[in-house]
Amino acid sequence: MMETVTKTPTKESYTEDIKYKLIAENIYASYDGIVAVKNVSMKFRDRAVTALIGPSGCGKTTFLRCLNRMHELTKNATLTGKVLLDGEDLYSNKVDPIINRRKIGMVFQKPNPFPTMSIYDNVACGLKLNGVRDRKILDEVVEGCLKMASLWDEVKGDLKKPGMSLSGGQQQRLCIDRALAIQPEVLLMDEPASALDPIATQKIEEMIQELKKEYTIIIVTHNMQQATRVSDYTGFMYLGDLVEFGETKQIFENPRNETTAKYVQGQFG
Amino acid sequence: MVDPLISGLITKCIMMTIKMKKGSPHVDKIFKYVAIGAATYVLAIIALIVFNLGTGSAQVWQQEGISFLTGSDWNSVEGRESYGAAPYIMGTLVNAGIAMAIAIPLSFGIAMFLSELSPRLLRTPLAMVIELLAAVPSVVYGLWGLLVFRSYIKDWIEAPLHNVFGDNSIIFAGTPFGLDILTASIVLAIMIIPTIASISKEIMMAVPNSQREAAYMLGATKWEAFRLAVLPYSKSGLIGACILGLGRAVGETMAVTMLIGNATGAAAFPSSLFQPGQTLASIVANEFAEASQGGLHLAALVGIGLILFMMAFAINVVAHLLVAKVVKSHEGAVLA
Amino acid sequence: MITPEQRAEFRTYFRYNVGRRLLLDKIVKGTVFLCVVVAIVPLIAILVDVFTNGSAALSWDFLTKIPGAVGSDDPGGIGPAIQGTIVLIGLSSLIGVPVGVMGGIFLSEYGNNRYGRTVRFFNDVLAEFPTIVIGVFTFVLVVLTIGNFSVWAGSFALSIVMLPIVMRTTEESLKLVPVTYREAGYALGIRRYRVVFTIVLNSAKSGLVTGILLSVARIAGETAPLVFTILGSSQFINGLDGPIDALPLRIWRLSSLPYDSAVTQGWGAAFVLIILVLSINIGVRYLFLQKKEKTFLKFKRLGAIS
Ligand SMILES: Nc1ncnc2c1ncn2[C@@H]1O[C@H](COP(=O)(O)OP(=O)(O)O)[C@@H](O)[C@H]1O
Ligand SMILES: [Mg+2]
């Protein structure tokens, strides 16, 4: 089955689309009045990995940040459009953004662990924030998360060491754990491996495959091999537009759009 | 930023065209020694300060010994001369302490507002006003305190407090007069707020946004993001800013001298807020004109200068070590 | 590995407390706002009071005449004080600027070693010394030795106040000049001093000027070092080895006089002083809003200026 979203979204009722975890509708996002994302609509399946590819500066990060209301934290940033999580509008005035951000974890391009916190606290801080005080539960979640990133064996002896003492790849996996600890439903990853070496990258890709069983994952990458390796669906963005969106296999082997074809063949980017 | 390679090339071309002279090796050596000399000048000055304050006050240390530090007599009448700095040391600490207690929360409030909450339109002018106020000379604060603030504080703060608590309460005892420890320390607080606030703001703004975003991602509110991401990251820098403020509060002379009421001797031991006090700096400024050259009185004042020097020195060494540590750990965080 | 069942269980332990947390957030924001208001009101009041009271005192006579006899009908002016401040700034810069700039050059070009770090550290500490200590020191060193209060003594004291500021800001400005500029010079076999003078100082000009101007603004308002060195005077300058008046000193003297005319004059002198100090500060900021702000920010972060 193929999901191609054209630039004019089809008027479907959302109850029929419940199989989609996250739906973005007509997103326009701009900085200082300069539009970075133009009328992008996309639907994300649960328990699947969707990759966003495109040359740098095409608005992938911006679009991703619209999906958990992170975009509005940037100064002079504006946004229109809708984002539906399980059919509920993230941008409705009724819910405070802090409630929804918690449900949508995010991993940033550069690892950003809290430098003054220990490895343990880096993972546990989100739980503490959300009112988990029970030491036993905290220990259990921290261990579970660290195991999920196969970081456990590497750090179990020194959970008290500062998060900054880890290597770049370990730091990034720690950041993924930090996002996973609060038990989100969706995981947004912005070029999570762009600053890492091949081995660390491979570890993260393996982890994504594992996480996919339970999460809706959206990953931005400009590494096309990575997109083919990890994703089920792929969206190609160019100059703020979503040019083409479909199954990864189709996008890479049989693109319908000329620009897409040029990009996946590596003719620019 | 221009690519360093390219900028290097550009410079090269520019220099080729202006046909630079290469310079002589002798001048090069002289230049280096002059530079070293200028840097050494700073160390020499500090050494000279210690030496001169030491010799200038030798007389009083000989005469009074340790009781110059511990004693509280202060009598410059010839034949009955006796000098003890204890009340002024206490006065300095109490005065600076109260000022810090007022200034730190308010400064952090301002810094937090400017770095985290303020709309952009308000931020620049507000930050600018705060910075400019840090540049206003202390004597102007003193003048304002004396001519304007004093009567407000007397009528609106001191009188009501005195009426409620009466003479039996130790810290509110005495008839409010307006020239006392309270006025001096509040004006001192007003003076150091701009300093602490603007340094703290810079330190908070230096926290990378990615840290705040990590906190927001976890579902933090603004305050929680501040507590989770900004505060731990900038903690030692903020402590450094406070200690720097403390150093200024301890050494601040003119405004305090104009407002503290100038008690001497045992009476200057701080007890009530509404009582005239005296600090190390203020007693020197006040009595200096009366001290005759070569006398014990003058030596005592120079000795007080030496005590103040030691205090300020210790405070600033700690502050700079802290700030240096922050800068280092920040660089580490950026590199890692 | 966390199973979905475990995950569901974990979720039951979450106490999101969103309402309470948002309330706390509001309370903190309110408190912060209150802090800003409480702190900013007296600060603004100072400026407003000085400007309104001070501008009332201004007149040509006030700016140029000598002070009248204490308590007499003719209050006179603050001419000697203005003259003295200008002379003191000039003379202290004569010592403070070259030594400070050379010291800054040392720190940036030759200071990447133990000695450099020591000097930098003590320079930072010296910048924060109570200026009254510098006053007492100069009194002991210069005034007691020579035997009288003098313009020289005051200038020397003020030069010590300005020296560390100039040195530190010079160092920071020079450090911002890309290494490649220097390397390009060295590659051509040009000696270090010529590289510094022609390339480095030239590129760091605006930072240098800023540091010097800010240090001038700082010493213009210094009172404590002057009390012990220039004594104060009600006459125009009469040789560099005699006493002299200065604006901050005059303000202090006026503030202790019980006459209305003295109060008015005090405000007037404070107004002139504030205009001098603030115009330098605003000017420098304006200059830097146009140009690169980097040095300026760095100065601020270091607390070298505030
Ligand atoms: N904070 C910002 N302020 C202003 N413009 C921005 C900001 N972030 C990104 N942009 C602009 O928005 C456009 C899209 O950027 P981004 O979403 O980061 O692209 P990508 O992640 O695909 O490389 C770019 O043109 C970029 O210059
Ligand atoms: Mg990006």
mmCIF file with all atom_site columns, C-alpha atoms in Angstrom, chain A residues 16-85:
data_model
loop_
_atom_site.group_PDB
_atom_site.id
_atom_site.type_symbol
_atom_site.label_atom_id
_atom_site.label_alt_id
_atom_site.label_comp_id
_atom_site.label_asym_id
_atom_site.label_entity_id
_atom_site.label_seq_id
_atom_site.pdbx_PDB_ins_code
_atom_site.Cartn_x
_atom_site.Cartn_y
_atom_site.Cartn_z
_atom_site.occupancy
_atom_site.B_iso_or_equiv
_atom_site.pdbx_formal_charge
_atom_site.auth_seq_id
_atom_site.auth_comp_id
_atom_site.auth_asym_id
_atom_site.auth_atom_id
_atom_site.pdbx_PDB_model_num
ATOM 1  C CA . GLU A 1 16 ? -10.830 6.805  9.549  1.00 0.00 ? 16 GLU A CA 1
ATOM 2  C CA . ASP A 1 17 ? -7.165  7.648  9.820  1.00 0.00 ? 17 ASP A CA 1
ATOM 3  C CA . ILE A 1 18 ? -6.719  6.341  13.324 1.00 0.00 ? 18 ILE A CA 1
ATOM 4  C CA . LYS A 1 19 ? -4.118  3.930  12.083 1.00 0.00 ? 19 LYS A CA 1
ATOM 5  C CA . TYR A 1 20 ? -1.898  6.916  11.632 1.00 0.00 ? 20 TYR A CA 1
ATOM 6  C CA . LYS A 1 21 ? -0.213  7.918  14.852 1.00 0.00 ? 21 LYS A CA 1
ATOM 7  C CA . LEU A 1 22 ? 0.740   11.379 13.808 1.00 0.00 ? 22 LEU A CA 1
ATOM 8  C CA . ILE A 1 23 ? -0.703  13.566 11.093 1.00 0.00 ? 23 ILE A CA 1
ATOM 9  C CA . ALA A 1 24 ? 0.720   16.879 10.005 1.00 0.00 ? 24 ALA A CA 1
ATOM 10 C CA . GLU A 1 25 ? -1.582  19.079 7.991  1.00 0.00 ? 25 GLU A CA 1
ATOM 11 C CA . ASN A 1 26 ? -0.673  22.111 5.914  1.00 0.00 ? 26 ASN A CA 1
ATOM 12 C CA . ILE A 1 27 ? 2.322   23.098 7.973  1.00 0.00 ? 27 ILE A CA 1
ATOM 13 C CA . TYR A 1 28 ? 3.815   26.454 7.162  1.00 0.00 ? 28 TYR A CA 1
ATOM 14 C CA . ALA A 1 29 ? 6.760   27.448 9.307  1.00 0.00 ? 29 ALA A CA 1
ATOM 15 C CA . SER A 1 30 ? 8.904   30.533 9.078  1.00 0.00 ? 30 SER A CA 1
ATOM 16 C CA . TYR A 1 31 ? 11.773  32.349 10.764 1.00 0.00 ? 31 TYR A CA 1
ATOM 17 C CA . ASP A 1 32 ? 11.728  36.128 10.844 1.00 0.00 ? 32 ASP A CA 1
ATOM 18 C CA . GLY A 1 33 ? 9.113   36.069 8.134  1.00 0.00 ? 33 GLY A CA 1
ATOM 19 C CA . ILE A 1 34 ? 11.171  33.826 5.866  1.00 0.00 ? 34 ILE A CA 1
ATOM 20 C CA . VAL A 1 35 ? 9.241   30.674 5.100  1.00 0.00 ? 35 VAL A CA 1
ATOM 21 C CA . ALA A 1 36 ? 11.236  27.502 5.749  1.00 0.00 ? 36 ALA A CA 1
ATOM 22 C CA . VAL A 1 37 ? 8.465   24.921 5.425  1.00 0.00 ? 37 VAL A CA 1
ATOM 23 C CA . LYS A 1 38 ? 5.691   25.418 2.879  1.00 0.00 ? 38 LYS A CA 1
ATOM 24 C CA . ASN A 1 39 ? 2.382   23.668 3.185  1.00 0.00 ? 39 ASN A CA 1
ATOM 25 C CA . VAL A 1 40 ? 3.696   20.270 4.154  1.00 0.00 ? 40 VAL A CA 1
ATOM 26 C CA . SER A 1 41 ? 1.190   17.553 4.980  1.00 0.00 ? 41 SER A CA 1
ATOM 27 C CA . MET A 1 42 ? 2.292   14.097 6.018  1.00 0.00 ? 42 MET A CA 1
ATOM 28 C CA . LYS A 1 43 ? 0.918   11.085 7.809  1.00 0.00 ? 43 LYS A CA 1
ATOM 29 C CA . PHE A 1 44 ? 3.041   8.870  9.980  1.00 0.00 ? 44 PHE A CA 1
ATOM 30 C CA . ARG A 1 45 ? 2.242   5.244  10.631 1.00 0.00 ? 45 ARG A CA 1
ATOM 31 C CA . ASP A 1 46 ? 2.523   3.703  14.037 1.00 0.00 ? 46 ASP A CA 1
ATOM 32 C CA . ARG A 1 47 ? 5.320   1.161  14.534 1.00 0.00 ? 47 ARG A CA 1
ATOM 33 C CA . ALA A 1 48 ? 7.098   2.264  11.422 1.00 0.00 ? 48 ALA A CA 1
ATOM 34 C CA . VAL A 1 49 ? 10.098  4.383  10.612 1.00 0.00 ? 49 VAL A CA 1
ATOM 35 C CA . THR A 1 50 ? 9.587   7.352  8.366  1.00 0.00 ? 50 THR A CA 1
ATOM 36 C CA . ALA A 1 51 ? 12.671  9.034  6.988  1.00 0.00 ? 51 ALA A CA 1
ATOM 37 C CA . LEU A 1 52 ? 12.871  12.665 5.864  1.00 0.00 ? 52 LEU A CA 1
ATOM 38 C CA . ILE A 1 53 ? 15.549  13.290 3.306  1.00 0.00 ? 53 ILE A CA 1
ATOM 39 C CA . GLY A 1 54 ? 16.597  16.316 1.318  1.00 0.00 ? 54 GLY A CA 1
ATOM 40 C CA . PRO A 1 55 ? 19.511  18.650 0.797  1.00 0.00 ? 55 PRO A CA 1
ATOM 41 C CA . SER A 1 56 ? 20.550  20.662 3.809  1.00 0.00 ? 56 SER A CA 1
ATOM 42 C CA . GLY A 1 57 ? 18.563  23.802 4.416  1.00 0.00 ? 57 GLY A CA 1
ATOM 43 C CA . CYS A 1 58 ? 15.417  22.349 2.871  1.00 0.00 ? 58 CYS A CA 1
ATOM 44 C CA . GLY A 1 59 ? 13.483  22.542 6.125  1.00 0.00 ? 59 GLY A CA 1
ATOM 45 C CA . LYS A 1 60 ? 13.687  19.002 7.504  1.00 0.00 ? 60 LYS A CA 1
ATOM 46 C CA . THR A 1 61 ? 14.716  20.071 10.979 1.00 0.00 ? 61 THR A CA 1
ATOM 47 C CA . THR A 1 62 ? 12.191  22.847 11.011 1.00 0.00 ? 62 THR A CA 1
ATOM 48 C CA . PHE A 1 63 ? 9.394   20.501 10.034 1.00 0.00 ? 63 PHE A CA 1
ATOM 49 C CA . LEU A 1 64 ? 10.448  17.971 12.642 1.00 0.00 ? 64 LEU A CA 1
ATOM 50 C CA . ARG A 1 65 ? 10.450  20.637 15.307 1.00 0.00 ? 65 ARG A CA 1
ATOM 51 C CA . CYS A 1 66 ? 6.923   21.592 14.367 1.00 0.00 ? 66 CYS A CA 1
ATOM 52 C CA . LEU A 1 67 ? 5.806   18.083 15.270 1.00 0.00 ? 67 LEU A CA 1
ATOM 53 C CA . ASN A 1 68 ? 6.400   18.511 18.986 1.00 0.00 ? 68 ASN A CA 1
ATOM 54 C CA . ARG A 1 69 ? 5.875   22.247 19.320 1.00 0.00 ? 69 ARG A CA 1
ATOM 55 C CA . MET A 1 70 ? 9.568   22.901 19.559 1.00 0.00 ? 70 MET A CA 1
ATOM 56 C CA . HIS A 1 71 ? 9.556   25.311 16.643 1.00 0.00 ? 71 HIS A CA 1
ATOM 57 C CA . GLU A 1 72 ? 7.703   27.971 18.597 1.00 0.00 ? 72 GLU A CA 1
ATOM 58 C CA . LEU A 1 73 ? 10.583  28.181 21.083 1.00 0.00 ? 73 LEU A CA 1
ATOM 59 C CA . THR A 1 74 ? 12.769  29.795 18.449 1.00 0.00 ? 74 THR A CA 1
ATOM 60 C CA . LYS A 1 75 ? 12.642  33.553 18.473 1.00 0.00 ? 75 LYS A CA 1
ATOM 61 C CA . ASN A 1 76 ? 10.464  35.160 15.817 1.00 0.00 ? 76 ASN A CA 1
ATOM 62 C CA . ALA A 1 77 ? 9.354   31.782 14.551 1.00 0.00 ? 77 ALA A CA 1
ATOM 63 C CA . THR A 1 78 ? 5.795   31.466 13.319 1.00 0.00 ? 78 THR A CA 1
ATOM 64 C CA . LEU A 1 79 ? 3.735   28.484 12.317 1.00 0.00 ? 79 LEU A CA 1
ATOM 65 C CA . THR A 1 80 ? 0.370   27.639 10.843 1.00 0.00 ? 80 THR A CA 1
ATOM 66 C CA . GLY A 1 81 ? -1.225  24.270 10.277 1.00 0.00 ? 81 GLY A CA 1
ATOM 67 C CA . LYS A 1 82 ? -2.295  21.342 12.367 1.00 0.00 ? 82 LYS A CA 1
ATOM 68 C CA . VAL A 1 83 ? -0.524  18.410 13.950 1.00 0.00 ? 83 VAL A CA 1
ATOM 69 C CA . LEU A 1 84 ? -2.741  15.579 15.134 1.00 0.00 ? 84 LEU A CA 1
ATOM 70 C CA . LEU A 1 85 ? -1.486  13.030 17.624 1.00 0.00 ? 85 LEU A CA 1
#
